Coordinates of C-alpha atoms in Angstrom, one line a residue:
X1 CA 142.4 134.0 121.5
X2 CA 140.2 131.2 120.6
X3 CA 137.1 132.7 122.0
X4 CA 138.4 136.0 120.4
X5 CA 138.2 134.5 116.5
X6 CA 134.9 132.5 117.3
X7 CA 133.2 135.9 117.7
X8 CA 135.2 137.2 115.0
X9 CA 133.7 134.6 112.3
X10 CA 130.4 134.5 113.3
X11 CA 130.2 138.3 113.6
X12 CA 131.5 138.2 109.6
X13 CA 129.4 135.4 108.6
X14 CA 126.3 136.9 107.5
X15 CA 127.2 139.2 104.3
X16 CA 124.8 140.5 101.9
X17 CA 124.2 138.1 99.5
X18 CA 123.9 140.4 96.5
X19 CA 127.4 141.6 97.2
X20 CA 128.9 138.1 97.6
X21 CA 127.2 137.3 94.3
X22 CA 128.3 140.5 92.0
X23 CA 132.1 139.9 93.5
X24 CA 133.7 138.3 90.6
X25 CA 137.2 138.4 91.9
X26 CA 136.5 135.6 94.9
X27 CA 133.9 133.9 93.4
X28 CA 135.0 133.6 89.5
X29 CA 132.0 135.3 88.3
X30 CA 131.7 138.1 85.7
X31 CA 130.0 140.9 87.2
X32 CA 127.0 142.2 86.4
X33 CA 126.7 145.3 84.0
X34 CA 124.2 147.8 84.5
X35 CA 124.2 151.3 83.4
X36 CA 122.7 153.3 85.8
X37 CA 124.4 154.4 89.0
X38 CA 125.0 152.6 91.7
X39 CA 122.1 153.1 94.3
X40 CA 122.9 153.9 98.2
X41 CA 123.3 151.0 101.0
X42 CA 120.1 151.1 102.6
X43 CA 118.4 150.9 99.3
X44 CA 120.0 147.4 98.6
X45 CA 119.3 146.2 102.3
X46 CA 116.1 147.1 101.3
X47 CA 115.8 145.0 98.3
X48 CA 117.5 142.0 99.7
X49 CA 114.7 142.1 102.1
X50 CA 111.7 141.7 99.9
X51 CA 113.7 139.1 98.2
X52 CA 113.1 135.0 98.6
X53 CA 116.5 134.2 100.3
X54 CA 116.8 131.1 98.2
X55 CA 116.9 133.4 94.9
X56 CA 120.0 135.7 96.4
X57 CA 121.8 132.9 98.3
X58 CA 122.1 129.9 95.8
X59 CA 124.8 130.3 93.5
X60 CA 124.8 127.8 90.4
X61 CA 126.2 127.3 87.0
X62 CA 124.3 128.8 83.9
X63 CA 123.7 125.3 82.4
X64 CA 121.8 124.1 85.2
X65 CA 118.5 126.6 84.5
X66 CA 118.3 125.2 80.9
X67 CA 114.9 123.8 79.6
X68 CA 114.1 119.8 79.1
X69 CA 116.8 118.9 81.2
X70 CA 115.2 116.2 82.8
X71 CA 114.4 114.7 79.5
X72 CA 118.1 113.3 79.3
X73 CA 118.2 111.5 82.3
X74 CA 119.0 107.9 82.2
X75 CA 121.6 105.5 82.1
X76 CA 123.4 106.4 79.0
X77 CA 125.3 108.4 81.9
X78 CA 126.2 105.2 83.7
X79 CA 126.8 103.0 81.3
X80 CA 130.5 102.6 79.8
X81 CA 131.2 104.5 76.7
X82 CA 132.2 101.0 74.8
X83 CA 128.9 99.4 75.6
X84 CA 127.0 102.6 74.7
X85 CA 128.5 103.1 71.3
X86 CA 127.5 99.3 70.7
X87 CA 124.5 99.9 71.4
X88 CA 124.1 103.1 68.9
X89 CA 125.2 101.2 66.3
X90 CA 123.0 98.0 66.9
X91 CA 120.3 100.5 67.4
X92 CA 121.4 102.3 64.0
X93 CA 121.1 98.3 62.0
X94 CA 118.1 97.2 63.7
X95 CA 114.7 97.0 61.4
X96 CA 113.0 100.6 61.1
X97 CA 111.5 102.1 62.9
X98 CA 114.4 102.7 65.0
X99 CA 113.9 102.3 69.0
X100 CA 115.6 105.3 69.1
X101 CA 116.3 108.2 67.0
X102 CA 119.8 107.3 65.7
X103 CA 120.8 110.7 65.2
X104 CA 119.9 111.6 69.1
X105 CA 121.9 108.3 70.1
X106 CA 125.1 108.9 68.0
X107 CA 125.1 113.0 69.5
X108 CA 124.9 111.1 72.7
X109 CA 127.6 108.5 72.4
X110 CA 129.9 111.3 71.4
X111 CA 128.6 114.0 73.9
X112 CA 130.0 111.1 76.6
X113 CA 133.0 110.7 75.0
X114 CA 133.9 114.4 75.2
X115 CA 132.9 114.7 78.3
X116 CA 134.7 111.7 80.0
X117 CA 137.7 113.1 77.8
X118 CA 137.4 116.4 78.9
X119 CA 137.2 115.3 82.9
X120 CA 140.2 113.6 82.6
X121 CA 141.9 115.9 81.6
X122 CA 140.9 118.6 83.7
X123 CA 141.9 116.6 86.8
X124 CA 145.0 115.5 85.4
X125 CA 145.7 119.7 85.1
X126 CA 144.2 120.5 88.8
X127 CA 146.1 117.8 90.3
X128 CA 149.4 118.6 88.1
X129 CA 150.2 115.2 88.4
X130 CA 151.5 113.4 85.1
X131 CA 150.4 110.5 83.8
X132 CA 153.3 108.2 84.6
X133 CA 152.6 109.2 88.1
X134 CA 149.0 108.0 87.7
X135 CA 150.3 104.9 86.6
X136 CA 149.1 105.1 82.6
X137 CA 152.5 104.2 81.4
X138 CA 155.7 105.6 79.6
X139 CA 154.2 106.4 76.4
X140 CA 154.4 102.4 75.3
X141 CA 151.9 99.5 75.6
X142 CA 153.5 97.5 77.3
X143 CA 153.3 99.9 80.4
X144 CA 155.5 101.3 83.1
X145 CA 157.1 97.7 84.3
X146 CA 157.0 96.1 81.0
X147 CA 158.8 99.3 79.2
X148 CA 161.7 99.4 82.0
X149 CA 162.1 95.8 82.2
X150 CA 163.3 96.1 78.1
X151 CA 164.7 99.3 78.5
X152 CA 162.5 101.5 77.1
X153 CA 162.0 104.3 79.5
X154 CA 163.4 106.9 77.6
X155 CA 164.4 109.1 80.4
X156 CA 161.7 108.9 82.6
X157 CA 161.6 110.9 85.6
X158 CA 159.6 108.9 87.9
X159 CA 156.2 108.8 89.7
X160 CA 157.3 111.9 91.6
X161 CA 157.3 114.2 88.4
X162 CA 155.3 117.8 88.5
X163 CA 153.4 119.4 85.0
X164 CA 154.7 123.0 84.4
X165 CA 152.5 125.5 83.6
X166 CA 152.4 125.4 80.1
X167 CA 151.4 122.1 79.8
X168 CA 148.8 122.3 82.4
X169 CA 147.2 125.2 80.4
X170 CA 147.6 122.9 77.2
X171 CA 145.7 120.5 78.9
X172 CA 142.8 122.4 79.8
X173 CA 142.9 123.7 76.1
X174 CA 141.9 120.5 75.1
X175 CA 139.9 119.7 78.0
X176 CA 138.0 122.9 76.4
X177 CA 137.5 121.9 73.2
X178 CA 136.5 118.8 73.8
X179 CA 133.3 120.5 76.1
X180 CA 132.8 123.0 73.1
X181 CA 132.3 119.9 71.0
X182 CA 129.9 118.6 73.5
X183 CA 127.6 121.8 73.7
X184 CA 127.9 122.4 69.8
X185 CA 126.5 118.8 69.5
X186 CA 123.6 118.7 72.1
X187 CA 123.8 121.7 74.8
X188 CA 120.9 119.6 76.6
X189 CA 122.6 116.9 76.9
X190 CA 126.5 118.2 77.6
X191 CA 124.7 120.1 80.4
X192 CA 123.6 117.0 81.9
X193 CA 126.8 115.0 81.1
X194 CA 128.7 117.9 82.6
X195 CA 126.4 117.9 85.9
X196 CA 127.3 114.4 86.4
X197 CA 131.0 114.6 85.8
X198 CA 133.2 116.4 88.0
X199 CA 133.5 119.5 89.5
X200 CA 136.7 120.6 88.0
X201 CA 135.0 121.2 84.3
X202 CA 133.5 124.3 86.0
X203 CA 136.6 126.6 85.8
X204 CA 138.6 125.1 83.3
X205 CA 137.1 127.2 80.7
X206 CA 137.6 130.3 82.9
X207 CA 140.8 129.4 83.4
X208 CA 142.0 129.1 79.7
X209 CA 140.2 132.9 79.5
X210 CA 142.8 134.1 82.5
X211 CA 145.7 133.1 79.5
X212 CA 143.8 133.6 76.4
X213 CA 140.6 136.1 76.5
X214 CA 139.7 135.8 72.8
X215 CA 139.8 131.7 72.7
X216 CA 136.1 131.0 70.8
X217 CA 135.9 127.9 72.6
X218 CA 136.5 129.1 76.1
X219 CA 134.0 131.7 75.6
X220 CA 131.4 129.0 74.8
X221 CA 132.5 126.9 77.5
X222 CA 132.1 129.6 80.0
X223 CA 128.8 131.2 78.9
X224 CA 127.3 127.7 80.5
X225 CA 129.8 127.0 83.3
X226 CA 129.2 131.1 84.6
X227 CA 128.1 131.0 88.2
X228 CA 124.9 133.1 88.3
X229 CA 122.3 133.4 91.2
X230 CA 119.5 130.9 90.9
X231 CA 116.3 131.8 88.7
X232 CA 117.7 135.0 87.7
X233 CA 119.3 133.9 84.0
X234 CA 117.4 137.0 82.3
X235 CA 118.5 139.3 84.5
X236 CA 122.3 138.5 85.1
X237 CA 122.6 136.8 81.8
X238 CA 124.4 139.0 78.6
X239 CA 124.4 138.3 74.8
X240 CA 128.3 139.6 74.4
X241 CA 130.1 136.7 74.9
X242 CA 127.4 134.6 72.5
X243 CA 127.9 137.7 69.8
X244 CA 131.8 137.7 69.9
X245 CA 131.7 133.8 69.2
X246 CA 129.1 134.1 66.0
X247 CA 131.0 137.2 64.9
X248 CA 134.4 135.1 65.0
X249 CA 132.3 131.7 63.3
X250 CA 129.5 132.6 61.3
X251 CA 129.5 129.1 60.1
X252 CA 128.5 127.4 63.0
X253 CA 124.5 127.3 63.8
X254 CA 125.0 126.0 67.4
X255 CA 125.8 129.2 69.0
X256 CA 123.2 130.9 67.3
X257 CA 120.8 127.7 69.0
X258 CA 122.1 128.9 72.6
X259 CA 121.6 132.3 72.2
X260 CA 118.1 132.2 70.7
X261 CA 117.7 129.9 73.6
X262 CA 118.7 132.5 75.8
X263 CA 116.6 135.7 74.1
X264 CA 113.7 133.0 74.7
X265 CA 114.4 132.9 78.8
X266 CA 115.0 137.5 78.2
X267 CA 111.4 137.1 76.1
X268 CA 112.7 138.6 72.8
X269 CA 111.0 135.7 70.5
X270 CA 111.0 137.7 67.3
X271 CA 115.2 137.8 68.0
X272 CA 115.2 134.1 69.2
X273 CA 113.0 133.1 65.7
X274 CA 115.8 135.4 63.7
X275 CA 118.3 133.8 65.4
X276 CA 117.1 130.1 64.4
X277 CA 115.8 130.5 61.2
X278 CA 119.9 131.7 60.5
X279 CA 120.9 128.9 61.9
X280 CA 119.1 126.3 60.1
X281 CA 120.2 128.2 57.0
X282 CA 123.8 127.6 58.1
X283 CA 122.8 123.8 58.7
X284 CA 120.9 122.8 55.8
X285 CA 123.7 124.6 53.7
X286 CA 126.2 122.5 55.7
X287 CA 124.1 119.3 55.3
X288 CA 124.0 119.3 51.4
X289 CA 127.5 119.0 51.1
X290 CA 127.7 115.7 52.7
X291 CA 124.3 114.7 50.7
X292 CA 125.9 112.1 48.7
X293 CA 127.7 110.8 51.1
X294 CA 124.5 110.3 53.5
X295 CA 122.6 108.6 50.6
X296 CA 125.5 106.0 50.3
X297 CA 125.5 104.9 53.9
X298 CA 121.2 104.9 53.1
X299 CA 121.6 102.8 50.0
X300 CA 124.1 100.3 52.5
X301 CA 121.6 100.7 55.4
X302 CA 118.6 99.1 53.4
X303 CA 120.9 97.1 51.8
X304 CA 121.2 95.5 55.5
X305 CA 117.7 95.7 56.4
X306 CA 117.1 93.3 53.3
X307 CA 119.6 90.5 54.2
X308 CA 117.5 90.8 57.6
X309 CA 114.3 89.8 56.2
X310 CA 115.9 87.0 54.1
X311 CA 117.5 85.4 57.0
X312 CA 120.9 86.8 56.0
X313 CA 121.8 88.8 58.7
X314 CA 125.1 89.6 60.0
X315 CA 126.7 88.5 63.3
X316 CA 125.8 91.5 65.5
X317 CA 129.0 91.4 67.2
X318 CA 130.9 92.0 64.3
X319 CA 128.5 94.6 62.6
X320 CA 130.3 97.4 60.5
X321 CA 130.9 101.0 62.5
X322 CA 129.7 104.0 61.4
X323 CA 132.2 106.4 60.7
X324 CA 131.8 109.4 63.0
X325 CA 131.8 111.6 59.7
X326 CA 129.2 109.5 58.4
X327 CA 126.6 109.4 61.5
X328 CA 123.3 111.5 61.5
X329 CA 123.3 114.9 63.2
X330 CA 120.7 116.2 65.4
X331 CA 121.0 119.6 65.4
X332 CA 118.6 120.3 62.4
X333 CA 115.7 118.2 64.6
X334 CA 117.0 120.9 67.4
X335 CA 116.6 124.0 66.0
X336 CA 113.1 123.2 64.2
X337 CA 111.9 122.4 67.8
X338 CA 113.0 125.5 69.7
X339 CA 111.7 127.4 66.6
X340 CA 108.0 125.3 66.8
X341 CA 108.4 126.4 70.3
X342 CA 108.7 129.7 69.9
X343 CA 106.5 130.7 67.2
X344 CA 103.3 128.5 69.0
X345 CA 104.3 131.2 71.9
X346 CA 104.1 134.2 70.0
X347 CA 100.4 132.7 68.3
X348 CA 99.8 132.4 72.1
X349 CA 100.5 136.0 73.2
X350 CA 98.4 137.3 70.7
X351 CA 94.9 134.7 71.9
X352 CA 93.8 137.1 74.4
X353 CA 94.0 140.7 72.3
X354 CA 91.9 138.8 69.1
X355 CA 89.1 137.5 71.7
X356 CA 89.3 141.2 73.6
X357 CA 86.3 143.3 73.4
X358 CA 84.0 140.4 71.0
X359 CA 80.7 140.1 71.9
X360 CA 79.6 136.2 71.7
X361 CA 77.9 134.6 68.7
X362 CA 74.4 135.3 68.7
X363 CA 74.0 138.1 70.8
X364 CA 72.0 140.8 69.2
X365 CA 73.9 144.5 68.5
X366 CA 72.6 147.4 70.2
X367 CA 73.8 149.5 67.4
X368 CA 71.6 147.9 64.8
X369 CA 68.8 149.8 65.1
X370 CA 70.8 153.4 64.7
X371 CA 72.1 154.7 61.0
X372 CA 73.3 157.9 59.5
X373 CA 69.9 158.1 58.0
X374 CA 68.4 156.8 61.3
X375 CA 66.5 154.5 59.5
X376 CA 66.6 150.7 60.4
X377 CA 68.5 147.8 58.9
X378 CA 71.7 150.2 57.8
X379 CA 74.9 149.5 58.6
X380 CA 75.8 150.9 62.1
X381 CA 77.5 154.3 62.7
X382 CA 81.0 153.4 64.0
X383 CA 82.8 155.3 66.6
X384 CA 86.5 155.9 65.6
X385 CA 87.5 154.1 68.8
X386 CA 85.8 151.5 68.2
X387 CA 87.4 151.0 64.9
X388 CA 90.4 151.1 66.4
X389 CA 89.6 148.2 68.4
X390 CA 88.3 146.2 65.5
X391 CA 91.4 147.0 63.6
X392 CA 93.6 145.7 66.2
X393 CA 91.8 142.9 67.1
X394 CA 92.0 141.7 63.3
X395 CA 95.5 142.3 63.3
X396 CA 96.3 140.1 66.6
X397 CA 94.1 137.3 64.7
X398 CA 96.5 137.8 61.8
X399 CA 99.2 137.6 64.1
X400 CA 97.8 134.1 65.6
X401 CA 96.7 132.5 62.6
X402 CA 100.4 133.0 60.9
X403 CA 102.3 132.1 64.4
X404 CA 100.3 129.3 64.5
X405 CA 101.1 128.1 61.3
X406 CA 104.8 128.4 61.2
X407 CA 104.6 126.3 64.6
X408 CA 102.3 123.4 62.9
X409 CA 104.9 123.5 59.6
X410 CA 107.8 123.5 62.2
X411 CA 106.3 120.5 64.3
X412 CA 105.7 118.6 61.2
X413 CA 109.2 118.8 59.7
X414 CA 110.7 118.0 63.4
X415 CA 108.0 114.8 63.7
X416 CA 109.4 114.2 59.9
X417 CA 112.7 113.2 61.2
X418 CA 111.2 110.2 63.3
X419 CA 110.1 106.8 62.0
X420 CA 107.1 105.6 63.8
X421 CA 104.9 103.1 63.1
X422 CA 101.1 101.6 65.3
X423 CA 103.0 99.6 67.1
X424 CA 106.5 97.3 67.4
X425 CA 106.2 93.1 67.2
X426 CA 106.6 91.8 70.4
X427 CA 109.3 89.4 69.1
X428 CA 111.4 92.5 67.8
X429 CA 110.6 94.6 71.0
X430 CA 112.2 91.7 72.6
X431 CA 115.0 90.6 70.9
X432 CA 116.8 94.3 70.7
X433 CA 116.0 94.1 75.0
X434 CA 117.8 91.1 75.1
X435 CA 120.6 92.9 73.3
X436 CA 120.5 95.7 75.2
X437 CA 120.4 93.6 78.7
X438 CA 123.4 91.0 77.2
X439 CA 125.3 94.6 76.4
X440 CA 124.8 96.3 80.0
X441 CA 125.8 93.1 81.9
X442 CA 128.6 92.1 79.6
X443 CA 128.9 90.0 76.2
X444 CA 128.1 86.6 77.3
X445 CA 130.0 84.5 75.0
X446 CA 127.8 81.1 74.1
X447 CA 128.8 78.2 76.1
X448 CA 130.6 75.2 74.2
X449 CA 128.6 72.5 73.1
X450 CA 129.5 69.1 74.3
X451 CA 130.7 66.5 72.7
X452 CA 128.1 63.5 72.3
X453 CA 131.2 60.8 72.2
X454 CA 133.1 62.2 75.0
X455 CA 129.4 62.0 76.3
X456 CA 129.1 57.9 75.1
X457 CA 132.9 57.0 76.6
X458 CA 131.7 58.4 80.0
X459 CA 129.1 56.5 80.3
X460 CA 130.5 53.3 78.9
X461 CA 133.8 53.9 81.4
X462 CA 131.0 54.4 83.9
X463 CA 128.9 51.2 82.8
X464 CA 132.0 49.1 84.5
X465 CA 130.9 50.4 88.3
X466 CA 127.7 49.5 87.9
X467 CA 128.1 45.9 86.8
X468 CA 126.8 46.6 82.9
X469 CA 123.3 47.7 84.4
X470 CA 123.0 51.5 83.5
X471 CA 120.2 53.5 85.1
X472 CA 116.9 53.6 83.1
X473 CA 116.8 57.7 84.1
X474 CA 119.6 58.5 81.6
X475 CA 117.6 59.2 78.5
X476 CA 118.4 61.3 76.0
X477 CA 116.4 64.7 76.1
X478 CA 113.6 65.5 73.4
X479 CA 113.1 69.1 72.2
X480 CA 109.7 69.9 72.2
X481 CA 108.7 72.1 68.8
X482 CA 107.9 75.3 71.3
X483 CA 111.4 75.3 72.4
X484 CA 112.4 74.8 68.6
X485 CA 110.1 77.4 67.6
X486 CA 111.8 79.9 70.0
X487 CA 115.0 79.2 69.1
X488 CA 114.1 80.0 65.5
X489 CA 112.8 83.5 66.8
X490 CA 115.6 83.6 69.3
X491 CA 119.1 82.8 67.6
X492 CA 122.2 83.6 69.5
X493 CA 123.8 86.0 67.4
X494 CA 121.2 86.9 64.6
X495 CA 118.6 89.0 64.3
X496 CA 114.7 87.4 63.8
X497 CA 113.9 87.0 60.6
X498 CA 110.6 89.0 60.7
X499 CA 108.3 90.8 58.3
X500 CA 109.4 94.3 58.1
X501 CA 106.6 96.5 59.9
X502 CA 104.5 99.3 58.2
X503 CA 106.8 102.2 58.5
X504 CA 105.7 106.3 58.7
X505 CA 107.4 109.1 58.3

C-alpha cells in the first residue's frame, strides 16, 4: 500500500500551473475574468510551454510587485514602536532642515502601529485562543495573579477558554481596518510592513469578505493581499474592486492613488493622471480644513526652534507629543510624485515620433531647388504625405513640450515639501546620532554625581592605615578647556545651542 500511494503522489504532482493558479476555491484566489471562450487543452499545454516556468509557478501577493519598495527598507521595521515614535517627534523638534521629512516619519510610526496591531490580532483570531489564555490578564492591571489574589476575576473561565465565531470575525474586523489605515496612509510602506509581519494578515481580509462581501475595508485590504502569479499584475489584475471602494468613498484620495498606480503598471497614463489629479483635489480640499490648525502647531514649532538658539531648550526627554490629529500627512508629497512620474512618461513616449522623419540641422533640402513656378528660391512643393508627417510630428512636440512641463511643475511642488539646505554642521549631524544611538540601545539615564565630602571622609578614614602619609598620586583631576568646550556642544539632555543654518525650500 505504501509503494501504491508513493506512485500515486508523484504521478499527481506535476499539474498545470495555469490551472492551479486560476483555481480560486483551493488557493483563495479570485479568478481570472476573461470574455472570450475558453480555448481547448492542447492549446493551453501549448502556452505553458513557451512560458518562463518561474512566471506560471510562483504564486505571490499583489503588494509585493509594487514600485519603490526597496526604498523603505531599514530599521524602522526592527526597531520598537515606543523608541520609533521618540524618535519622530525628536526628529519633528530638531533645527530645520529636518533629517527626515517629518510627514514621511509620522506616516511611518503609525503605519507600524497598525500593523503590529493588526498582527496581533489576526493571530489571536487564527489561533482562537483568548487573551487570558495568552496570559494578558483579566481585563485589570494588576494581571491574572494579582486580580484573583483580590478577587477580581469576574467569572473568568480559565486559560483553557475557546473564541466563538463571532468574536473571531470581530477580531479580524479590526485587524482589517487597522491594515486599511496602513495602505490609506503609505501603500509603500504597509506593503513592506506587512511583508515583514506575519503570514496570517494575508487572508484576514479575505476572510472578513467570506461574512461580509460589501465591507470597503476588506476590499482594500484584499486588492493587495490577492495571490496573483508573479510579473503578471496587468494581466490578472482588475479595477472593480478599486471602483466599488471610490464609488462607496468619494472622499478619500488614497484609493484613487492605488488605482492610478495600478492603470500605470496596465499603461493607461492619461486614466492614471485623471485618477491623481482627483485625488489631490480631494486632499487639498481636505487639508484646508485643518489649515488653522496646522499654522498653530507652526507658530509653536518656531516658537521652539527659537528657545534652541537662545540656549533655552527643553529637556528632550520630556518634549511635548504631537497629537496624531495634528501631525503632517504625506499623501499630498505622494500623489504629486506618481503624477510627476507619469506625465515625464507620457513626454517620453512622444520623443521618438517629434525626432521621426527630421533631417539634421544643416543638411541642405533636395526640394529647394523645385517650385510651382519651377523657378528657384520658392518655397518647396509639398506632397500631402509629407504634410501629414510634418503635422504629426508638430503635434508629438506639442505633446512633449506640455508633458514635460506638468512633470517639471509637479517635481517642483513635491521637492517644495522638503527643507534642504548645502550642507548640515557637523556638531548637529552629530548630536541628533547620538540621540538616535542613546534611543535604539535604550535611555541611558546620567550616572549620579558623587559627593566630594563622602569623597574627603574616605580618604581621611583611610589616612589612619597609612600612618597620616597619603599617596602623592591622589590629585584632584583638571578639566582641560577641550573637554569643557565639548561638554558645552555636548550637554546631556539639551540640544547645542547653534546658529540656525541657511534653510531652502
Amino acid at each position: 500500500m505504501t509503494k501504491k500511494k508513493k506512485g500515486q503522489s508523484s504521478t499527481a504532482a506535476p499539474k498545470d500551473p495555469l490551472a492551479s493558479a486560476n483555481n480560486g476555491s483551493i488557493q483563495g484566489i479570485a479568478p481570472i475574468s476573461d470574455t472570450t471562450s475558453s480555448p481547448a487543452p492542447s492549446t493551453i499545454s501549448a502556452k505553458a510551454k513557451t512560458q518562463e516556468p518561474s512566471t506560471s509557478a510562483l504564486i505571490i501577493c499583489r503588494n509585493k510587485h509594487w514600485r519603490y519598495i526597496s526604498s523603505f527598507h531599514g530599521p524602522w521595521l526592527q526597531l520598537p514602536p515606543e523608541v520609533l515614535e521618540s524618535l519622530a517627534h525628536s526628529n519633528y523638534a530638531s533645527p530645520r532642515p529636518h533629517p527626515i521629512d517629518p510627514a514621511v516619519f509620522y506616516d511611518l510610526v503609525k503605519i507600524r502601529r497598525q500593523v503590529d496591531e493588526a498582527t496581533n490580532l489576526a493571530v489571536r483570531a487564527a489561533s482562537g485562543v483568548t487573551s487570558t489564555s495568552l496570559g494578558v490578564g483579566n481585563g485589570t492591571m494588576l494581571g491574572s495573579n494579582g486580580a484573583a489574589a483580590l478577587g477580581l476575576t469576574f467569572g473568568a473561565s480559565g486559560g483553557n477558554a475557546k473564541m466563538s465565531r463571532e468574536r473571531k470575525h470581530r477580531m479580524r474586523e479590526l485587524a482589517t481596518r487597522k491594515l486599511s489605515h496602513a495602505y490609506h496612509l503609505d501603500e509603500i510602506a504597509a506593503s513592506v510592513a506587512t511583508m515583514q509581519s506575519a503570514s496570517t494578515l494575508e487572508d484576514v481580509a479575505n476572510l472578513v469578505l467570506q461574512r461580509d462581501s460589501t465591507d470597503s475595508d476588506a476590499k482594500y485590504v484584499h486588492f493587495f493581499h490577492e495571490k496573483i502569479p508573479s510579473r503578471m499584475l496587468a494581466q490578472c489584475t482588475s479595477l472593480q474592486p478599486l471602483d466599488e471602494v471610490i464609488a462607496k468613498r468619494p472622499t478619500e484620495g488614497a484609493p484613487l492613488r492605488t488605482r492610478a498606480v495600478t492603470r500605470v503598471f496596465k499603461e493607461d497614463f492619461v486614466g492614471a493622471t485623471r485618477d491623481l489629479s482627483e485625488a489631490l483635489a480631494v486632499c487639498r480640499y481636505r487639508l484646508a480644513q485643518h489649515k488653522a490648525g496646522r499654522n498653530q502647531l507652526e507658530l509653536a514649532s518656531a516658537r521652539g526652534a527659537g528657545d534652541q538658539q537662545n540656549g533655552q531648550a527643553r529637556d528632550w526627554r520630556q518634549e511635548v507629543k504631537i497629537d496624531e490629529e495634528a501631525q503632517p500627512s504625506s499623501l499630498e508629497a505622494q500623489l504629486l510624485f506618481h503624477r510627476a512620474g507619469v506625465y515625464l512618461t507620457i513626454a517620453c513616449q512622444y520623443v521618438d515620433a517629434a525626432l521621426k522623419g527630421q533631417k539634421p540641422h544643416g543638411t541642405p533640402d533636395d526640394t529647394a531647388e523645385k517650385s510651382e513656378d519651377g523657378r528657384n528660391g520658392e518655397v518647396p512643393v509639398r506632397t500631402p504625405a509629407e504634410r501629414e508627417v510634418d503635422r504629426r510630428r508638430l503635434e508629438a512636440r506639442k505633446m512633449v513640450k506640455s508633458n514635460a512641463k506638468r512633470a517639471l511643475r509637479d517635481y517642483i511642488s513635491f521637492l517644495s515639501h522638503l527643507d534642504y539646505t548645502p550642507g548640515l554642521p557637523s556638531e548637529l549631524t552629530e548630536e541628533f546620532l547620538r540621540k538616535v544611538d542613546a534611543a535604539a540601545n535604550g535611555f541611558n539615564k546620567p550616572k549620579p554625581k558623587a559627593n566630594p565630602t563622602c569623597k574627603l571622609l574616605e580618604i581621611s578614614d583611610n589616612s589612619n592605615l597609612s600612618h597620616g602619609h597619603l599617596s602623592d598620586a591622589l590629585v584632584p583631576r583638571k578639566s582641560t578647556s577641550s573637554q569643557n568646550h565639548s561638554n558645552h556642544l555636548y550637554p546631556d539632555t539639551r540640544y547645542p545651542s547653534l546658529p540656525p543654518p541657511e534653510v531652502y525650500q
